[in-house]
Amino acid sequence: MRFRHPDGSTVHLAYCTNVHPAETLDGVLAQLRDHCEPVRRRLGRDRLGIGLWLARDAARSLITDPASLRALRAELDRRGLEVVTLNGFPYEGFGADEVKYLVYRPDWTHPDRLAHTTDLARLLAALLPEDVTEGSVSTLPLAWRTPFDAEAAATARAALTTLAGRLDALEELTGRSIRIGLEPEPGCVVETVADAVAALTAPPDAHPHPGPAPAPTGGPGPRIGVCLDTCHLATSFEDPRTALDALAAAGIPVPKAQLSAALHAEHPHLPEVRAALAAFAEPRFLHQTRTRTAAGLRGTDDLPEALAASGHRGTTAHGLPDATPWRSHFHVPLHAPPAPPLTSTLPVLQDALALLVGGPHPVTRHLEVETYTWQALPPESRPRTRARLADGIAAELTLARDLLTDLGLKELP
């Protein structure tokens, strides 16, 4: 879906296909047929943007077989689909029964991550619509936080610098500009936007950990920026304006933003709230949970750990302080927040979106709805058929479309 910003530029809205498990090229083609095209038809649009997820095996198939790449491009066109952004965070196995910490492997200290992201950039340059010259790829925020020492930091920085050089060469060869966005996520080396500023502006001998950011003299350059995920932003209790002001002050671009909402519990000490949260504590994905206390941000790596409390308000045995609201990294459907006593952080998304595209010029032109947790929802909320899933994704995109038009953007055919 395309929108005309008041300044005349085009803003793209897509939904991310990592919600549909597929490790191979055949699986990707089946996604287009079984899921993406039905969503487009529900929206009544001739063209739908998708944020394509290409696992390692699918990406390698396309790189090594130009005929397969041409066939994918033709299939996208035939089904009324277009691609301006790729989700390069999961490497493989995102549809496994248990993903958890595996999603962070390989990280940016491993050459496979650099090779895979290079492949994705080359593929995206070939998949962009004829009238689009700029693409974006989101990637993991360097690594999970442990283990990550100074040597690992230097290795990751070197890999990003190498990638930036490859992206320069790719633009010279194809005329297509591909930018990469590190996606801050709770629990990672780059957990917050402040961490991203520190990492992307650090001099070569610095460790990318939180703290005051130095002058932007040592980063990998304008090819590498931040993918702002509004679920992650909310989970870490970051203020959207503060975050975006910090990126602007440091000269760090926002190649894409992911429109997503986290799980919010206003009164986590109440038994009924804990019972409602427990229904979201599932075995497939990691649901980092945070609370903001007088002593600062506190958190656990997963929701079950947060719930492992003694039951006395404000204290926990092994869990999380429960005198203040909790937020959990669980991407809940944008249009369907959980039933009371829980809610979602949709207001944070709305505030961030207004700052991203509601001003005189868009901060980013690539927006992606990324609710990959449909099948991880409590059983009564899961879509039981492909048709129900398509209905839900179309409803999310409709909400996002309405938010954009309310900000003054005009939907294009």
Short mmCIF file of C-alpha atoms in Angstrom, two decimals:
data_model
loop_
_atom_site.label_atom_id
_atom_site.label_comp_id
_atom_site.label_asym_id
_atom_site.label_seq_id
_atom_site.Cartn_x
_atom_site.Cartn_y
_atom_site.Cartn_z
CA MET A 1 0.00 0.00 0.00
CA ARG A 2 1.32 3.38 -0.99
CA PHE A 3 0.54 6.79 0.46
CA ARG A 4 1.34 10.31 -0.70
CA HIS A 5 2.84 12.43 2.07
CA PRO A 6 1.91 16.14 2.02
CA ASP A 7 5.49 16.89 0.96
CA GLY A 8 4.93 14.85 -2.21
CA SER A 9 7.01 11.80 -1.26
CA THR A 10 5.69 8.24 -1.20
CA VAL A 11 5.32 6.29 2.06
CA HIS A 12 5.01 2.51 1.79
CA LEU A 13 2.96 0.32 4.15
CA ALA A 14 3.47 -3.45 4.18
CA TYR A 15 2.89 -6.42 6.42
CA CYS A 16 5.68 -8.78 7.37
CA THR A 17 5.52 -12.37 6.11
CA ASN A 18 7.46 -13.84 9.04
CA VAL A 19 4.01 -14.66 10.43
CA HIS A 20 3.88 -17.43 7.79
CA PRO A 21 6.50 -20.16 8.40
CA ALA A 22 8.58 -20.88 5.30
CA GLU A 23 12.23 -21.91 5.07
CA THR A 24 12.44 -22.67 1.34
CA LEU A 25 11.67 -20.87 -1.88
CA ASP A 26 8.73 -23.19 -2.52
CA GLY A 27 7.38 -22.21 0.88
CA VAL A 28 7.71 -18.51 0.03
CA LEU A 29 5.81 -18.99 -3.23
CA ALA A 30 3.08 -20.82 -1.31
CA GLN A 31 2.86 -17.86 1.11
CA LEU A 32 2.18 -15.49 -1.75
CA ARG A 33 -0.64 -17.71 -3.01
CA ASP A 34 -2.20 -18.82 0.28
CA HIS A 35 -1.82 -15.71 2.43
CA CYS A 36 -0.55 -12.53 0.79
CA GLU A 37 -2.86 -12.40 -2.21
CA PRO A 38 -5.95 -13.20 -0.07
CA VAL A 39 -5.05 -10.30 2.25
CA ARG A 40 -4.76 -7.98 -0.76
CA ARG A 41 -8.16 -9.08 -2.03
CA ARG A 42 -9.76 -8.46 1.35
CA LEU A 43 -8.44 -4.91 1.29
CA GLY A 44 -9.82 -4.36 -2.20
CA ARG A 45 -6.47 -3.12 -3.47
CA ASP A 46 -4.76 -3.78 -6.79
CA ARG A 47 -1.38 -3.68 -5.04
CA LEU A 48 -0.23 -4.75 -1.58
CA GLY A 49 3.19 -4.26 -0.03
CA ILE A 50 4.73 -7.16 1.85
CA GLY A 51 7.77 -7.11 4.09
CA LEU A 52 9.24 -10.34 2.82
CA TRP A 53 11.06 -12.70 5.18
CA LEU A 54 13.56 -14.88 3.32
CA ALA A 55 15.19 -17.54 5.49
CA ARG A 56 18.77 -18.56 4.74
CA ASP A 57 17.90 -21.47 2.46
CA ALA A 58 15.36 -19.49 0.46
CA ALA A 59 17.76 -16.57 0.07
CA ARG A 60 20.61 -18.81 -1.08
CA SER A 61 18.34 -20.49 -3.63
CA LEU A 62 17.53 -17.12 -5.14
CA ILE A 63 21.13 -15.90 -5.13
CA THR A 64 22.48 -19.02 -6.82
CA ASP A 65 19.68 -19.37 -9.39
CA PRO A 66 18.88 -16.15 -11.31
CA ALA A 67 15.96 -17.91 -13.01
CA SER A 68 14.33 -18.51 -9.62
CA LEU A 69 14.76 -14.86 -8.74
CA ARG A 70 13.11 -13.80 -11.99
CA ALA A 71 10.29 -16.26 -11.30
CA LEU A 72 9.74 -14.81 -7.81
CA ARG A 73 9.61 -11.30 -9.23
CA ALA A 74 7.07 -12.43 -11.83
CA GLU A 75 4.97 -14.17 -9.18
CA LEU A 76 4.90 -11.02 -7.05
CA ASP A 77 3.71 -9.02 -10.03
CA ARG A 78 1.10 -11.63 -10.99
CA ARG A 79 -0.42 -11.62 -7.51
CA GLY A 80 -0.46 -7.84 -7.12
CA LEU A 81 2.31 -7.75 -4.52
CA GLU A 82 5.35 -5.52 -4.16
CA VAL A 83 8.44 -5.58 -1.97
CA VAL A 84 10.40 -2.54 -0.78
CA THR A 85 11.59 -3.99 2.53
CA LEU A 86 12.86 -7.31 3.86
CA ASN A 87 12.88 -8.62 7.43
CA GLY A 88 16.42 -9.88 7.88
CA PHE A 89 16.24 -10.43 11.67
CA PRO A 90 15.37 -14.17 11.80
CA TYR A 91 18.03 -16.21 9.99
CA GLU A 92 16.21 -19.54 9.93
CA GLY A 93 13.85 -21.68 12.00
CA PHE A 94 11.38 -18.91 12.85
CA GLY A 95 8.52 -21.34 12.41
CA ALA A 96 10.00 -23.90 14.83
CA ASP A 97 8.05 -25.11 17.86
CA GLU A 98 10.56 -23.32 20.11
CA VAL A 99 12.44 -20.27 18.86
CA LYS A 100 13.34 -18.31 22.03
CA TYR A 101 17.06 -17.37 22.07
CA LEU A 102 17.77 -19.09 18.74
CA VAL A 103 16.41 -16.09 16.84
CA TYR A 104 19.57 -14.15 17.76
CA ARG A 105 21.88 -16.62 16.02
CA PRO A 106 24.05 -16.07 14.10
CA ASP A 107 24.72 -12.57 15.39
CA TRP A 108 26.89 -9.83 13.92
CA THR A 109 30.08 -11.41 15.28
CA HIS A 110 29.61 -14.37 12.91
CA PRO A 111 30.44 -14.15 9.18
CA ASP A 112 27.20 -15.93 8.28
CA ARG A 113 25.20 -12.90 9.41
CA LEU A 114 27.19 -10.58 7.14
CA ALA A 115 26.89 -13.01 4.22
CA HIS A 116 23.13 -13.45 4.67
CA THR A 117 22.45 -9.73 4.98
CA THR A 118 24.56 -9.06 1.89
CA ASP A 119 22.48 -11.64 0.03
CA LEU A 120 19.26 -9.97 1.18
CA ALA A 121 20.43 -6.56 0.01
CA ARG A 122 21.28 -7.93 -3.44
CA LEU A 123 17.96 -9.71 -3.69
CA LEU A 124 16.01 -6.65 -2.61
CA ALA A 125 17.74 -4.53 -5.25
CA ALA A 126 16.40 -7.00 -7.84
CA LEU A 127 12.90 -7.23 -6.33
CA LEU A 128 12.16 -3.52 -5.95
CA PRO A 129 9.36 -2.23 -8.19
CA GLU A 130 10.54 -0.47 -11.33
CA ASP A 131 9.56 2.95 -9.99
CA VAL A 132 11.24 2.51 -6.58
CA THR A 133 14.96 3.07 -6.02
CA GLU A 134 15.23 2.71 -2.24
CA GLY A 135 14.89 -0.46 -0.17
CA SER A 136 15.36 -1.36 3.49
CA VAL A 137 16.37 -4.45 5.44
CA SER A 138 15.90 -4.81 9.20
CA THR A 139 18.37 -6.88 11.18
CA LEU A 140 19.08 -7.95 14.74
CA PRO A 141 20.63 -5.37 17.08
CA LEU A 142 24.18 -6.79 16.95
CA ALA A 143 23.66 -9.71 19.34
CA TRP A 144 22.00 -10.99 22.48
CA ARG A 145 23.61 -9.19 25.41
CA THR A 146 25.67 -12.14 26.69
CA PRO A 147 28.34 -13.01 25.95
CA PHE A 148 29.44 -9.80 24.25
CA ASP A 149 32.81 -8.33 25.11
CA ALA A 150 35.05 -5.68 23.54
CA GLU A 151 36.39 -8.13 20.98
CA ALA A 152 32.88 -9.09 19.92
CA ALA A 153 31.96 -5.41 19.66
CA ALA A 154 34.91 -4.72 17.38
CA THR A 155 34.03 -7.72 15.20
CA ALA A 156 30.42 -6.59 14.84
CA ARG A 157 31.44 -3.03 13.99
CA ALA A 158 33.85 -4.29 11.35
CA ALA A 159 31.12 -6.43 9.80
CA LEU A 160 28.74 -3.46 9.58
CA THR A 161 31.45 -1.31 8.02
CA THR A 162 32.10 -4.05 5.45
CA LEU A 163 28.38 -4.25 4.75
CA ALA A 164 28.16 -0.49 4.24
CA GLY A 165 30.89 -0.70 1.64
CA ARG A 166 29.06 -3.50 -0.16
CA LEU A 167 25.86 -1.45 -0.18
CA ASP A 168 27.74 1.46 -1.75
CA ALA A 169 29.00 -0.85 -4.47
CA LEU A 170 25.53 -2.29 -4.97
CA GLU A 171 24.07 1.15 -5.60
CA GLU A 172 26.79 1.95 -8.10
CA LEU A 173 26.01 -1.29 -9.93
CA THR A 174 22.19 -1.23 -9.83
CA GLY A 175 21.13 2.35 -9.10
CA ARG A 176 19.19 0.99 -6.10
CA SER A 177 19.94 2.29 -2.60
CA ILE A 178 19.56 -0.36 0.11
CA ARG A 179 19.79 0.65 3.77
CA ILE A 180 19.99 -1.55 6.86
CA GLY A 181 18.21 -0.90 10.16
CA LEU A 182 19.40 -2.36 13.45
CA GLU A 183 16.24 -3.21 15.38
CA PRO A 184 16.64 -2.40 19.10
CA GLU A 185 15.10 -5.16 21.19
CA PRO A 186 14.93 -5.79 24.95
CA GLY A 187 17.69 -8.10 26.17
CA CYS A 188 20.02 -7.41 23.27
CA VAL A 189 23.30 -5.49 23.12
CA VAL A 190 21.30 -2.71 21.50
CA GLU A 191 18.18 -2.76 23.66
CA THR A 192 17.06 0.85 23.31
CA VAL A 193 17.41 3.71 20.86
CA ALA A 194 19.97 5.23 23.23
CA ASP A 195 22.01 2.04 22.87
CA ALA A 196 21.70 2.29 19.09
CA VAL A 197 23.00 5.85 19.11
CA ALA A 198 25.95 4.78 21.24
CA ALA A 199 26.71 1.80 19.00
CA LEU A 200 26.37 3.60 15.68
CA THR A 201 28.39 6.66 16.69
CA ALA A 202 31.09 4.90 18.70
CA PRO A 203 34.73 5.36 17.73
CA PRO A 204 36.48 2.19 16.50
CA ASP A 205 37.85 1.23 19.93
CA ALA A 206 34.62 1.78 21.87
CA HIS A 207 32.24 -0.81 23.31
CA PRO A 208 28.60 -0.29 22.15
CA HIS A 209 26.93 -0.27 25.55
CA PRO A 210 24.49 2.26 27.00
CA GLY A 211 25.77 5.65 28.04
CA PRO A 212 26.33 9.14 26.65
CA ALA A 213 26.86 8.98 22.91
CA PRO A 214 30.10 10.41 21.50
CA ALA A 215 30.18 12.59 18.42
CA PRO A 216 29.14 10.64 15.32
CA THR A 217 32.61 10.06 13.88
CA GLY A 218 33.19 6.33 14.13
CA GLY A 219 30.03 4.62 12.89
CA PRO A 220 29.50 2.67 9.68
CA GLY A 221 27.87 5.60 7.88
CA PRO A 222 24.43 6.53 6.58
CA ARG A 223 23.78 3.10 5.05
CA ILE A 224 23.28 1.69 8.56
CA GLY A 225 20.53 3.10 10.75
CA VAL A 226 17.72 2.01 13.03
CA CYS A 227 14.56 0.02 12.41
CA LEU A 228 12.17 1.43 15.00
CA ASP A 229 9.86 -1.31 16.30
CA THR A 230 7.10 0.32 18.32
CA CYS A 231 6.46 -2.82 20.39
CA HIS A 232 10.10 -2.91 21.47
CA LEU A 233 10.09 0.85 22.07
CA ALA A 234 7.07 0.52 24.34
CA THR A 235 8.34 -2.57 26.16
CA SER A 236 11.43 -0.61 27.21
CA PHE A 237 9.22 2.34 28.26
CA GLU A 238 10.98 4.64 25.79
CA ASP A 239 9.37 7.92 24.90
CA PRO A 240 8.96 8.13 21.10
CA ARG A 241 9.82 11.82 20.87
CA THR A 242 12.95 11.46 22.99
CA ALA A 243 14.04 8.45 20.95
CA LEU A 244 13.52 10.09 17.57
CA ASP A 245 15.10 13.37 18.70
CA ALA A 246 18.20 11.43 19.77
CA LEU A 247 18.44 9.71 16.38
CA ALA A 248 18.03 13.01 14.56
CA ALA A 249 20.65 14.73 16.72
CA ALA A 250 23.12 11.92 16.00
CA GLY A 251 22.36 11.95 12.27
CA ILE A 252 21.20 8.32 12.32
CA PRO A 253 18.59 7.43 9.68
CA VAL A 254 15.44 5.37 10.22
CA PRO A 255 15.28 3.16 7.10
CA LYS A 256 12.06 1.53 8.31
CA ALA A 257 9.66 1.33 11.23
CA GLN A 258 7.69 -1.69 12.38
CA LEU A 259 4.18 -0.96 13.59
CA SER A 260 3.51 -3.30 16.48
CA ALA A 261 1.99 -3.22 19.96
CA ALA A 262 3.19 -4.79 23.19
CA LEU A 263 1.20 -6.39 26.01
CA HIS A 264 0.49 -3.97 28.87
CA ALA A 265 -0.59 -4.79 32.44
CA GLU A 266 -1.43 -1.75 34.53
CA HIS A 267 -1.80 -3.60 37.86
CA PRO A 268 0.42 -6.72 37.76
CA HIS A 269 0.05 -7.35 41.48
CA LEU A 270 -3.60 -8.37 41.10
CA PRO A 271 -4.27 -12.13 40.87
CA GLU A 272 -6.65 -11.72 37.95
CA VAL A 273 -4.01 -9.73 36.02
CA ARG A 274 -1.40 -12.41 36.66
CA ALA A 275 -3.81 -15.07 35.48
CA ALA A 276 -4.45 -13.10 32.29
CA LEU A 277 -0.73 -12.62 31.69
CA ALA A 278 -0.06 -16.31 32.27
CA ALA A 279 -2.23 -17.12 29.25
CA PHE A 280 0.38 -15.32 27.10
CA ALA A 281 3.35 -17.19 28.60
CA GLU A 282 3.84 -19.65 25.74
CA PRO A 283 6.81 -21.84 24.77
CA ARG A 284 7.63 -20.63 21.27
CA PHE A 285 8.89 -17.05 21.45
CA LEU A 286 10.79 -15.02 24.02
CA HIS A 287 8.60 -12.42 25.74
CA GLN A 288 10.97 -10.06 27.52
CA THR A 289 9.09 -8.20 30.26
CA ARG A 290 9.92 -4.81 31.75
CA THR A 291 8.71 -2.45 34.47
CA ARG A 292 9.81 1.06 35.32
CA THR A 293 10.63 1.59 38.99
CA ALA A 294 12.11 4.40 41.06
CA ALA A 295 15.44 2.61 40.75
CA GLY A 296 15.20 2.42 36.97
CA LEU A 297 14.06 -0.13 34.41
CA ARG A 298 13.83 -3.71 35.67
CA GLY A 299 13.23 -6.74 33.54
CA THR A 300 13.28 -10.46 32.87
CA ASP A 301 14.13 -12.38 29.73
CA ASP A 302 10.72 -14.05 29.52
CA LEU A 303 7.20 -13.66 30.86
CA PRO A 304 7.21 -16.83 33.03
CA GLU A 305 10.23 -15.46 34.91
CA ALA A 306 8.37 -12.21 35.58
CA LEU A 307 5.41 -14.12 36.94
CA ALA A 308 7.55 -16.16 39.35
CA ALA A 309 6.65 -13.85 42.21
CA SER A 310 6.02 -14.28 45.92
CA GLY A 311 2.56 -12.72 45.72
CA HIS A 312 3.28 -9.71 47.95
CA ARG A 313 2.78 -6.40 46.21
CA GLY A 314 6.02 -4.68 45.29
CA THR A 315 8.21 -7.69 46.01
CA THR A 316 9.08 -10.84 44.14
CA ALA A 317 10.84 -14.06 44.93
CA HIS A 318 12.47 -14.51 41.54
CA GLY A 319 10.27 -12.38 39.34
CA LEU A 320 9.65 -8.73 38.63
CA PRO A 321 8.57 -5.92 41.00
CA ASP A 322 4.83 -5.59 40.56
CA ALA A 323 3.98 -2.22 42.11
CA THR A 324 4.27 -0.52 38.70
CA PRO A 325 2.89 -1.45 35.26
CA TRP A 326 4.47 -4.25 33.22
CA ARG A 327 4.99 -4.44 29.50
CA SER A 328 5.85 -7.64 27.70
CA HIS A 329 7.40 -8.19 24.28
CA PHE A 330 4.40 -9.94 22.81
CA HIS A 331 3.21 -8.54 19.48
CA VAL A 332 -0.56 -8.33 19.96
CA PRO A 333 -2.85 -7.64 16.98
CA LEU A 334 -3.12 -3.90 16.41
CA HIS A 335 -6.88 -3.87 15.96
CA ALA A 336 -7.71 -6.37 18.72
CA PRO A 337 -6.10 -5.61 22.09
CA PRO A 338 -6.37 -8.31 24.75
CA ALA A 339 -9.45 -8.38 26.92
CA PRO A 340 -9.41 -6.54 30.26
CA PRO A 341 -7.65 -6.48 32.64
CA LEU A 342 -4.86 -6.35 30.01
CA THR A 343 -4.42 -3.91 27.16
CA SER A 344 -1.87 -3.05 24.49
CA THR A 345 0.57 -0.22 23.84
CA LEU A 346 -1.22 0.97 20.71
CA PRO A 347 -1.07 4.59 22.00
CA VAL A 348 2.75 4.40 21.85
CA LEU A 349 2.50 3.25 18.24
CA GLN A 350 0.17 6.16 17.46
CA ASP A 351 2.52 8.68 19.07
CA ALA A 352 5.52 7.26 17.24
CA LEU A 353 3.71 7.18 13.90
CA ALA A 354 2.71 10.82 14.22
CA LEU A 355 6.36 11.73 14.73
CA LEU A 356 7.56 9.44 11.95
CA VAL A 357 5.26 10.60 9.17
CA GLY A 358 3.04 13.36 10.59
CA GLY A 359 5.56 16.18 10.24
CA PRO A 360 6.56 18.33 7.25
CA HIS A 361 8.68 15.45 5.91
CA PRO A 362 8.59 11.74 6.74
CA VAL A 363 11.38 10.45 8.99
CA THR A 364 10.98 7.08 7.30
CA ARG A 365 9.16 6.01 4.14
CA HIS A 366 8.92 2.30 4.95
CA LEU A 367 6.32 1.08 7.46
CA GLU A 368 5.72 -2.58 8.23
CA VAL A 369 3.01 -4.18 10.35
CA GLU A 370 4.76 -7.03 12.16
CA THR A 371 2.42 -9.15 14.25
CA TYR A 372 4.14 -12.53 13.93
CA THR A 373 2.56 -13.99 17.08
CA TRP A 374 -0.95 -14.83 15.82
CA GLN A 375 -0.47 -18.55 16.48
CA ALA A 376 1.14 -17.84 19.88
CA LEU A 377 -1.91 -16.00 21.20
CA PRO A 378 -4.03 -17.69 23.89
CA PRO A 379 -5.94 -20.55 22.21
CA GLU A 380 -9.28 -18.75 22.15
CA SER A 381 -7.74 -15.81 20.25
CA ARG A 382 -5.82 -17.74 17.59
CA PRO A 383 -7.10 -17.77 14.01
CA ARG A 384 -8.08 -21.36 13.24
CA THR A 385 -8.06 -21.09 9.45
CA ARG A 386 -6.12 -19.30 6.74
CA ALA A 387 -9.19 -17.21 6.06
CA ARG A 388 -9.38 -16.03 9.67
CA LEU A 389 -5.68 -15.14 9.63
CA ALA A 390 -6.12 -13.18 6.41
CA ASP A 391 -9.07 -11.37 7.98
CA GLY A 392 -6.94 -10.41 10.98
CA ILE A 393 -3.98 -9.16 8.94
CA ALA A 394 -6.30 -7.16 6.68
CA ALA A 395 -7.90 -5.60 9.77
CA GLU A 396 -4.48 -4.58 11.11
CA LEU A 397 -3.57 -2.98 7.79
CA THR A 398 -6.91 -1.18 7.71
CA LEU A 399 -6.21 0.30 11.14
CA ALA A 400 -2.73 1.38 10.04
CA ARG A 401 -4.18 2.88 6.85
CA ASP A 402 -6.70 4.88 8.86
CA LEU A 403 -3.99 6.19 11.16
CA LEU A 404 -1.98 7.34 8.14
CA THR A 405 -4.88 9.09 6.46
CA ASP A 406 -5.77 10.76 9.76
CA LEU A 407 -2.23 12.21 9.70
CA GLY A 408 -2.87 13.76 6.32
CA LEU A 409 -1.41 11.13 4.02
CA LYS A 410 -3.39 10.17 0.92
CA GLU A 411 -3.77 6.52 -0.07
CA LEU A 412 -2.66 5.88 -3.63
CA PRO A 413 -4.18 3.32 -6.02
#
